[in-house]
């Protein structure tokens, strides 16, 4: 009698382990960025993106405005043209806070704020939205502002960023979710940036989302020079 | 008289409450028409680029045919725009936002709060102990089952 119980327990634990191992780890797709910026310039960027949450390199292969490949890894941003390294610069190491990583980790609903120096200050229901207000650790309140996140039907709806003085800095909205092989992903991200009393807009559209693909190994782990 | 004051107070609270409510609700909405209008030129540019696969901004700028169109006014991509303000979803304010052991160090050095540091350390230890216990029990059960077959 005891053996079947042990077998069932083992089977379930192994199945649970396999299920965790088979979770989402790669995402790729096409993207289009349209931006009207503060200095009245406008940008159109089109290309493909690739991200593997274990490798943590974000690879953007742009077809417009120029044929370029941008790769972020740790605190570096690399620019390649025709496979040749043109430029390397230091950037914030923020791969884990990109929409790609957060979607794969199923953390978009709190934008990765859990386990950071942000704490939940307030949760309230507003019509069909659940709004959570996150405040930075008190010792960092002079540097960072509050962040408000709204969820609708357990999906992220919008984020509102404030600076440390409480001024509205940016709003970000996540729209038109699709199910790509079981992964929930917003195909439109609209940003409204507030600067000197004016609003500026940026819209990113994602298409042809692919999840956990086996191809393009050399792109997901784009070879970077040892510096 | 006290009744009137209570009524006035209640009305005021309802008014202030609804004002605060509408202010918060407004935070999670935006003027879709304004965004559509502001980006309409870029919609046209996207259509043009999609209709001319492989075309680049350099080629557009060197084309006599396209001089004078809004296409030539497009800006090139620069690294700071990619990595700073987040066109690709990278929030620049995330400098120094780190986890695990380094997170404990962050709490220690920045917060200078012994109690907070202790909590962070205890959390890290508890998580590690839980995983060690889980794996010990798991492999003990596996071992016992296999042993019973031999």
CSV table of C-alpha atoms in Angstrom, one decimal:
chain,number,residue,atom,x,y,z
A,1,UNK,CA,0.0,0.0,0.0
A,2,UNK,CA,2.8,2.3,0.9
A,3,UNK,CA,4.6,1.9,-2.4
A,4,UNK,CA,1.8,3.4,-4.6
A,5,UNK,CA,1.7,6.4,-2.3
A,6,UNK,CA,5.5,6.9,-2.6
A,7,UNK,CA,5.3,6.4,-6.4
A,8,UNK,CA,2.6,9.0,-6.7
A,9,UNK,CA,4.4,11.4,-4.5
A,10,UNK,CA,7.6,10.9,-6.5
A,11,UNK,CA,5.8,11.2,-9.8
A,12,UNK,CA,4.1,14.5,-8.7
A,13,UNK,CA,7.3,16.0,-7.4
A,14,UNK,CA,9.2,15.1,-10.6
A,15,UNK,CA,6.3,16.3,-12.7
A,16,UNK,CA,6.3,19.6,-10.8
A,17,UNK,CA,10.1,19.9,-11.3
A,18,UNK,CA,9.8,19.3,-15.0
A,19,UNK,CA,6.9,21.7,-15.3
A,20,UNK,CA,9.1,24.4,-13.6
A,21,UNK,CA,12.0,23.5,-15.9
A,22,UNK,CA,9.7,23.8,-19.0
A,23,UNK,CA,8.6,27.3,-18.1
A,24,UNK,CA,9.2,30.3,-20.3
A,25,UNK,CA,12.8,31.1,-20.9
A,26,UNK,CA,13.1,32.6,-24.3
A,27,UNK,CA,11.2,35.3,-26.2
A,28,UNK,CA,11.7,36.9,-29.5
A,29,UNK,CA,9.7,38.9,-32.0
A,30,UNK,CA,9.5,42.0,-34.2
A,31,UNK,CA,9.2,45.5,-32.7
A,32,UNK,CA,8.4,49.0,-33.9
A,33,UNK,CA,9.1,52.1,-31.8
A,34,UNK,CA,7.5,55.3,-32.7
A,35,UNK,CA,8.6,58.3,-30.5
A,36,UNK,CA,7.9,62.0,-30.5
A,37,UNK,CA,10.6,63.3,-28.2
A,38,UNK,CA,11.1,66.4,-26.0
A,39,UNK,CA,13.4,68.1,-28.5
A,40,UNK,CA,10.6,67.8,-31.2
A,41,UNK,CA,12.6,65.1,-33.0
A,42,UNK,CA,10.9,61.9,-33.9
A,43,UNK,CA,12.2,58.4,-34.1
A,44,UNK,CA,11.1,55.3,-35.9
A,45,UNK,CA,13.0,52.1,-35.0
A,46,UNK,CA,12.1,48.7,-36.6
A,47,UNK,CA,13.7,45.3,-36.1
A,48,UNK,CA,13.7,42.1,-34.2
A,49,UNK,CA,14.5,41.4,-30.5
A,50,UNK,CA,15.8,38.2,-28.8
A,51,UNK,CA,16.1,37.5,-25.1
A,52,UNK,CA,17.0,34.4,-23.1
A,53,UNK,CA,16.4,34.9,-19.4
A,54,UNK,CA,19.3,32.6,-18.5
A,55,UNK,CA,21.8,34.3,-20.8
A,56,UNK,CA,20.5,37.8,-20.0
A,57,UNK,CA,21.6,39.4,-23.2
A,58,UNK,CA,19.1,41.5,-25.0
A,59,UNK,CA,19.8,41.5,-28.7
A,60,UNK,CA,18.1,44.0,-31.0
A,61,UNK,CA,18.7,43.5,-34.7
A,62,UNK,CA,17.5,46.8,-36.3
A,63,UNK,CA,16.5,47.0,-39.9
A,64,UNK,CA,15.6,50.7,-39.6
A,65,UNK,CA,16.8,53.5,-39.3
A,66,UNK,CA,20.1,51.6,-40.0
A,67,UNK,CA,21.0,47.9,-40.2
A,68,UNK,CA,22.6,47.6,-36.8
A,69,UNK,CA,22.7,45.1,-34.0
A,70,UNK,CA,22.6,46.4,-30.4
A,71,UNK,CA,23.3,44.0,-27.6
A,72,UNK,CA,23.0,44.7,-23.9
A,73,UNK,CA,24.8,42.5,-21.4
A,74,UNK,CA,25.4,43.3,-17.8
A,75,UNK,CA,26.4,46.9,-17.7
A,76,UNK,CA,27.5,47.2,-21.3
A,77,UNK,CA,25.7,48.2,-24.5
A,78,UNK,CA,27.4,47.1,-27.7
A,79,UNK,CA,26.8,48.3,-31.3
A,80,UNK,CA,27.7,46.0,-34.2
A,81,UNK,CA,27.5,46.8,-37.9
A,82,UNK,CA,28.0,43.9,-40.3
A,83,UNK,CA,29.3,41.8,-37.3
A,84,UNK,CA,32.0,44.4,-36.4
A,85,UNK,CA,32.0,46.0,-33.0
A,86,UNK,CA,31.6,49.8,-33.5
A,87,UNK,CA,30.9,51.0,-30.1
A,88,UNK,CA,30.7,49.9,-26.4
A,89,UNK,CA,29.2,52.0,-23.6
A,90,UNK,CA,28.3,51.7,-20.0
A,91,UNK,CA,24.6,51.4,-19.2
A,92,UNK,CA,22.5,50.5,-16.1
A,93,UNK,CA,22.5,46.6,-15.7
A,94,UNK,CA,18.7,46.4,-16.0
A,95,UNK,CA,18.0,43.3,-18.1
A,96,UNK,CA,15.9,41.9,-15.2
A,97,UNK,CA,13.6,44.9,-15.4
A,98,UNK,CA,12.8,44.7,-19.0
A,99,UNK,CA,9.4,43.8,-20.3
A,100,UNK,CA,11.0,40.6,-21.7
A,101,UNK,CA,12.4,39.3,-18.5
A,102,UNK,CA,9.4,40.3,-16.4
A,103,UNK,CA,7.0,38.6,-18.8
A,104,UNK,CA,9.1,35.4,-18.9
A,105,UNK,CA,9.2,35.4,-15.1
A,106,UNK,CA,5.5,36.2,-14.8
A,107,UNK,CA,6.4,39.3,-12.8
A,108,UNK,CA,4.8,41.9,-15.0
A,109,UNK,CA,2.0,42.4,-12.6
A,110,UNK,CA,4.3,44.1,-10.1
A,111,UNK,CA,7.0,45.1,-12.6
A,112,UNK,CA,9.7,43.3,-10.6
A,113,UNK,CA,9.3,45.6,-7.6
A,114,UNK,CA,9.0,42.7,-5.2
A,115,UNK,CA,12.3,41.9,-3.6
A,116,UNK,CA,13.7,45.4,-4.3
A,117,UNK,CA,14.0,48.3,-1.9
A,118,UNK,CA,10.4,49.2,-2.8
A,119,UNK,CA,7.6,48.3,-0.4
A,120,UNK,CA,3.8,48.2,-0.8
A,121,UNK,CA,2.4,51.3,0.8
A,122,UNK,CA,-1.2,51.0,-0.3
A,123,UNK,CA,-3.6,48.7,-2.3
A,124,UNK,CA,-7.0,49.9,-3.4
A,125,UNK,CA,-9.7,49.0,-5.8
A,126,UNK,CA,-10.8,51.6,-8.3
A,127,UNK,CA,-13.6,50.3,-10.6
A,128,UNK,CA,-12.1,47.4,-12.5
A,129,UNK,CA,-8.5,48.3,-11.5
A,130,UNK,CA,-6.5,47.2,-8.5
A,131,UNK,CA,-4.0,49.9,-7.8
A,132,UNK,CA,-0.9,49.3,-5.7
A,133,UNK,CA,1.3,52.1,-4.5
A,134,UNK,CA,4.9,51.3,-4.0
A,135,UNK,CA,7.2,53.5,-2.0
A,136,UNK,CA,11.0,53.3,-1.8
A,137,UNK,CA,12.9,52.4,1.4
A,138,UNK,CA,12.7,55.5,3.7
A,139,UNK,CA,16.5,56.0,3.4
A,140,UNK,CA,16.2,56.2,-0.4
A,141,UNK,CA,13.2,58.4,-0.5
A,142,UNK,CA,15.3,61.4,-1.3
A,143,UNK,CA,16.5,59.7,-4.5
A,144,UNK,CA,13.5,57.7,-5.7
A,145,UNK,CA,9.9,58.4,-6.0
A,146,UNK,CA,6.7,56.4,-5.6
A,147,UNK,CA,5.5,54.0,-8.3
A,148,UNK,CA,1.8,53.2,-8.8
A,149,UNK,CA,0.9,50.0,-10.6
A,150,UNK,CA,-2.6,49.2,-11.8
A,151,UNK,CA,-3.8,45.7,-12.7
A,152,UNK,CA,-6.9,44.7,-14.6
A,153,UNK,CA,-8.0,41.1,-14.7
A,154,UNK,CA,-4.7,40.1,-13.1
A,155,UNK,CA,-2.8,41.7,-16.0
A,156,UNK,CA,-0.7,44.8,-15.7
A,157,UNK,CA,-2.6,47.8,-17.0
A,158,UNK,CA,-0.5,50.8,-16.3
A,159,UNK,CA,2.4,52.2,-14.3
A,160,UNK,CA,2.8,55.7,-13.0
A,161,UNK,CA,6.2,57.0,-12.0
A,162,UNK,CA,6.8,59.9,-9.7
A,163,UNK,CA,10.1,61.6,-8.8
A,164,UNK,CA,11.2,62.0,-5.2
A,165,UNK,CA,9.4,65.3,-4.9
A,166,UNK,CA,6.1,63.7,-6.0
A,167,UNK,CA,6.1,65.1,-9.5
A,168,UNK,CA,4.6,62.9,-12.2
A,169,UNK,CA,7.4,61.8,-14.5
A,170,UNK,CA,6.0,59.1,-16.7
A,171,UNK,CA,3.0,56.9,-17.4
A,172,UNK,CA,3.3,53.6,-19.1
A,173,UNK,CA,0.3,51.5,-20.4
A,174,UNK,CA,0.3,47.9,-21.5
A,175,UNK,CA,-2.3,47.0,-24.0
A,176,UNK,CA,-3.6,44.4,-26.5
A,177,UNK,CA,-2.2,41.3,-24.7
A,178,UNK,CA,-1.7,38.1,-26.8
A,179,UNK,CA,-1.1,34.6,-25.7
A,180,UNK,CA,2.1,33.4,-27.4
A,181,UNK,CA,2.4,29.7,-26.6
A,182,UNK,CA,0.8,30.3,-23.3
A,183,UNK,CA,2.8,33.4,-22.4
A,184,UNK,CA,0.8,36.6,-21.8
A,185,UNK,CA,2.5,39.5,-23.6
A,186,UNK,CA,1.3,43.0,-24.3
A,187,UNK,CA,1.7,44.0,-28.0
A,188,UNK,CA,1.4,47.7,-27.4
A,189,UNK,CA,3.3,49.7,-24.8
A,190,UNK,CA,2.4,53.4,-24.7
A,191,UNK,CA,4.5,55.8,-22.7
A,192,UNK,CA,3.7,59.4,-21.8
A,193,UNK,CA,6.7,61.3,-20.6
A,194,UNK,CA,6.2,64.6,-18.7
A,195,UNK,CA,8.9,67.1,-19.1
A,196,UNK,CA,8.8,70.9,-18.4
A,197,UNK,CA,5.0,71.0,-18.6
A,198,UNK,CA,4.8,69.1,-21.9
A,199,UNK,CA,3.8,65.6,-22.8
A,200,UNK,CA,5.9,63.4,-25.1
A,201,UNK,CA,4.9,60.1,-26.5
A,202,UNK,CA,6.4,56.8,-27.3
A,203,UNK,CA,4.7,53.7,-28.6
A,204,UNK,CA,6.3,50.3,-28.9
A,205,UNK,CA,4.5,47.6,-30.9
A,206,UNK,CA,5.5,44.0,-30.7
A,207,UNK,CA,4.5,41.5,-33.3
A,208,UNK,CA,5.2,37.8,-34.2
A,209,UNK,CA,6.0,36.9,-30.6
A,210,UNK,CA,7.8,33.6,-30.3
A,211,UNK,CA,8.5,31.8,-27.0
A,212,UNK,CA,11.0,29.1,-26.1
A,213,UNK,CA,12.3,28.6,-29.7
A,214,UNK,CA,15.2,26.4,-30.4
A,215,UNK,CA,16.6,28.2,-33.4
A,216,UNK,CA,18.8,31.3,-33.4
A,217,UNK,CA,21.1,30.0,-30.6
A,218,UNK,CA,23.9,32.2,-31.9
A,219,UNK,CA,21.7,35.2,-31.6
A,220,UNK,CA,20.3,34.6,-28.1
A,221,UNK,CA,23.9,34.1,-27.0
A,222,UNK,CA,25.4,36.8,-29.2
A,223,UNK,CA,29.2,36.5,-29.1
A,224,UNK,CA,30.7,39.5,-27.4
A,225,UNK,CA,34.4,40.5,-27.3
A,226,UNK,CA,36.4,39.8,-24.2
A,227,UNK,CA,37.5,43.2,-23.1
B,1,UNK,CA,-27.1,73.0,14.7
B,2,UNK,CA,-24.7,70.0,15.4
B,3,UNK,CA,-26.9,68.1,12.9
B,4,UNK,CA,-26.2,70.7,10.2
B,5,UNK,CA,-22.5,70.6,10.9
B,6,UNK,CA,-22.4,66.8,10.7
B,7,UNK,CA,-24.3,66.9,7.4
B,8,UNK,CA,-21.9,69.6,6.0
B,9,UNK,CA,-18.9,67.5,7.2
B,10,UNK,CA,-20.3,64.4,5.6
B,11,UNK,CA,-20.9,66.2,2.3
B,12,UNK,CA,-17.4,67.7,2.4
B,13,UNK,CA,-15.9,64.3,3.0
B,14,UNK,CA,-17.9,62.7,0.1
B,15,UNK,CA,-16.8,65.6,-2.2
B,16,UNK,CA,-13.1,65.3,-1.2
B,17,UNK,CA,-13.2,61.5,-1.5
B,18,UNK,CA,-14.7,61.6,-5.0
B,19,UNK,CA,-12.2,64.3,-6.0
B,20,UNK,CA,-9.3,62.1,-4.8
B,21,UNK,CA,-10.8,59.1,-6.5
B,22,UNK,CA,-11.2,60.9,-9.9
B,23,UNK,CA,-7.6,62.2,-9.5
B,24,UNK,CA,-6.3,58.6,-9.0
B,25,UNK,CA,-8.5,57.3,-11.8
B,26,UNK,CA,-7.1,59.9,-14.2
B,27,UNK,CA,-3.6,58.7,-13.4
B,28,UNK,CA,-4.4,55.5,-15.2
B,29,UNK,CA,-5.9,57.0,-18.4
B,30,UNK,CA,-4.5,59.0,-21.2
B,31,UNK,CA,-5.6,61.0,-24.2
B,32,UNK,CA,-5.5,58.4,-27.0
B,33,UNK,CA,-6.3,61.0,-29.7
B,34,UNK,CA,-3.4,63.1,-28.7
B,35,UNK,CA,-1.0,60.1,-28.9
B,36,UNK,CA,-2.5,59.0,-32.3
B,37,UNK,CA,-2.2,62.6,-33.7
B,38,UNK,CA,1.4,63.0,-32.4
B,39,UNK,CA,2.5,59.8,-33.9
B,40,UNK,CA,0.5,59.9,-37.2
B,41,UNK,CA,3.6,61.0,-39.2
B,42,UNK,CA,5.4,58.0,-37.9
B,43,UNK,CA,2.6,55.7,-38.9
B,44,UNK,CA,3.1,56.9,-42.5
B,45,UNK,CA,6.8,56.5,-42.2
B,46,UNK,CA,6.4,52.9,-41.0
B,47,UNK,CA,4.1,52.2,-44.0
B,48,UNK,CA,6.7,53.6,-46.3
B,49,UNK,CA,9.6,51.6,-44.8
B,50,UNK,CA,7.5,48.4,-44.8
B,51,UNK,CA,6.7,49.0,-48.4
B,52,UNK,CA,10.4,49.4,-49.2
B,53,UNK,CA,12.1,46.5,-47.4
B,54,UNK,CA,15.7,47.1,-46.6
B,55,UNK,CA,15.6,50.9,-47.0
B,56,UNK,CA,17.6,52.8,-44.4
B,57,UNK,CA,17.5,56.4,-43.1
B,58,UNK,CA,20.9,57.1,-44.8
B,59,UNK,CA,19.4,56.1,-48.2
B,60,UNK,CA,16.2,58.2,-47.5
B,61,UNK,CA,18.4,61.2,-46.7
B,62,UNK,CA,20.4,60.9,-49.8
B,63,UNK,CA,17.4,60.5,-52.1
B,64,UNK,CA,16.4,63.6,-54.1
B,65,UNK,CA,13.0,62.1,-54.5
B,66,UNK,CA,12.4,62.1,-50.7
B,67,UNK,CA,14.0,65.4,-49.8
B,68,UNK,CA,11.4,67.7,-48.2
B,69,UNK,CA,9.3,64.8,-46.9
B,70,UNK,CA,9.0,64.2,-43.1
B,71,UNK,CA,11.0,61.0,-43.6
B,72,UNK,CA,14.2,62.9,-43.7
B,73,UNK,CA,13.5,64.5,-40.4
B,74,UNK,CA,13.7,61.1,-38.5
B,75,UNK,CA,16.4,60.8,-35.9
B,76,UNK,CA,19.0,58.0,-35.8
B,77,UNK,CA,19.1,55.7,-32.8
B,78,UNK,CA,21.8,56.5,-30.3
B,79,UNK,CA,23.0,54.3,-27.5
B,80,UNK,CA,22.0,56.6,-24.7
B,81,UNK,CA,18.4,56.7,-25.9
B,82,UNK,CA,18.4,52.9,-26.0
B,83,UNK,CA,19.8,52.4,-22.5
B,84,UNK,CA,18.7,55.6,-20.7
B,85,UNK,CA,15.1,56.7,-21.2
B,86,UNK,CA,13.5,53.4,-22.0
B,87,UNK,CA,12.4,53.1,-25.6
B,88,UNK,CA,13.1,49.4,-25.2
B,89,UNK,CA,11.6,49.1,-21.7
B,90,UNK,CA,14.8,49.7,-19.6
B,91,UNK,CA,14.0,52.1,-16.8
B,92,UNK,CA,17.0,54.2,-16.1
B,93,UNK,CA,16.2,54.7,-12.4
B,94,UNK,CA,17.1,51.0,-11.8
B,95,UNK,CA,20.7,51.7,-11.1
B,96,UNK,CA,21.9,49.7,-8.2
B,97,UNK,CA,18.7,47.6,-7.8
B,98,UNK,CA,20.2,44.2,-7.0
B,99,UNK,CA,19.3,41.1,-5.1
B,100,UNK,CA,20.6,38.3,-2.9
B,101,UNK,CA,23.8,38.8,-0.9
B,102,UNK,CA,24.5,42.0,-2.7
B,103,UNK,CA,21.0,43.1,-1.7
B,104,UNK,CA,21.9,42.6,2.0
B,105,UNK,CA,25.0,44.7,1.5
B,106,UNK,CA,22.9,47.4,-0.1
B,107,UNK,CA,20.5,47.4,2.8
B,108,UNK,CA,23.5,47.6,5.2
B,109,UNK,CA,25.4,50.4,3.5
B,110,UNK,CA,22.5,52.5,2.3
B,111,UNK,CA,19.9,52.0,4.9
B,112,UNK,CA,22.4,51.8,7.8
B,113,UNK,CA,19.6,50.0,9.7
B,114,UNK,CA,20.8,47.0,11.7
B,115,UNK,CA,17.3,45.6,12.1
B,116,UNK,CA,16.6,45.7,8.4
B,117,UNK,CA,20.0,44.2,7.6
B,118,UNK,CA,19.3,41.4,10.1
B,119,UNK,CA,15.9,40.7,8.5
B,120,UNK,CA,17.5,40.5,5.0
B,121,UNK,CA,20.1,38.2,6.3
B,122,UNK,CA,17.6,36.0,8.1
B,123,UNK,CA,15.5,35.8,4.9
B,124,UNK,CA,18.5,34.7,2.9
B,125,UNK,CA,19.4,32.0,5.5
B,126,UNK,CA,15.8,30.8,5.9
B,127,UNK,CA,15.5,30.4,2.1
B,128,UNK,CA,18.8,28.5,1.9
B,129,UNK,CA,17.8,26.2,4.9
B,130,UNK,CA,14.4,25.5,3.3
B,131,UNK,CA,15.9,24.4,0.0
B,132,UNK,CA,18.6,22.2,1.8
B,133,UNK,CA,15.9,20.5,3.8
B,134,UNK,CA,13.6,20.0,0.8
B,135,UNK,CA,16.5,18.4,-1.2
B,136,UNK,CA,17.5,16.2,1.7
B,137,UNK,CA,14.0,14.9,2.1
B,138,UNK,CA,13.5,14.5,-1.6
B,139,UNK,CA,16.6,12.4,-2.1
B,140,UNK,CA,16.0,10.4,1.0
B,141,UNK,CA,12.6,9.4,-0.3
B,142,UNK,CA,14.1,8.6,-3.7
B,143,UNK,CA,16.8,6.6,-2.1
B,144,UNK,CA,14.4,4.7,0.2
B,145,UNK,CA,12.2,3.8,-2.7
B,146,UNK,CA,15.0,2.5,-4.9
B,147,UNK,CA,16.5,0.6,-1.9
B,148,UNK,CA,13.2,-1.2,-1.3
B,149,UNK,CA,13.4,-2.6,-4.8
B,150,UNK,CA,16.8,-4.1,-4.3
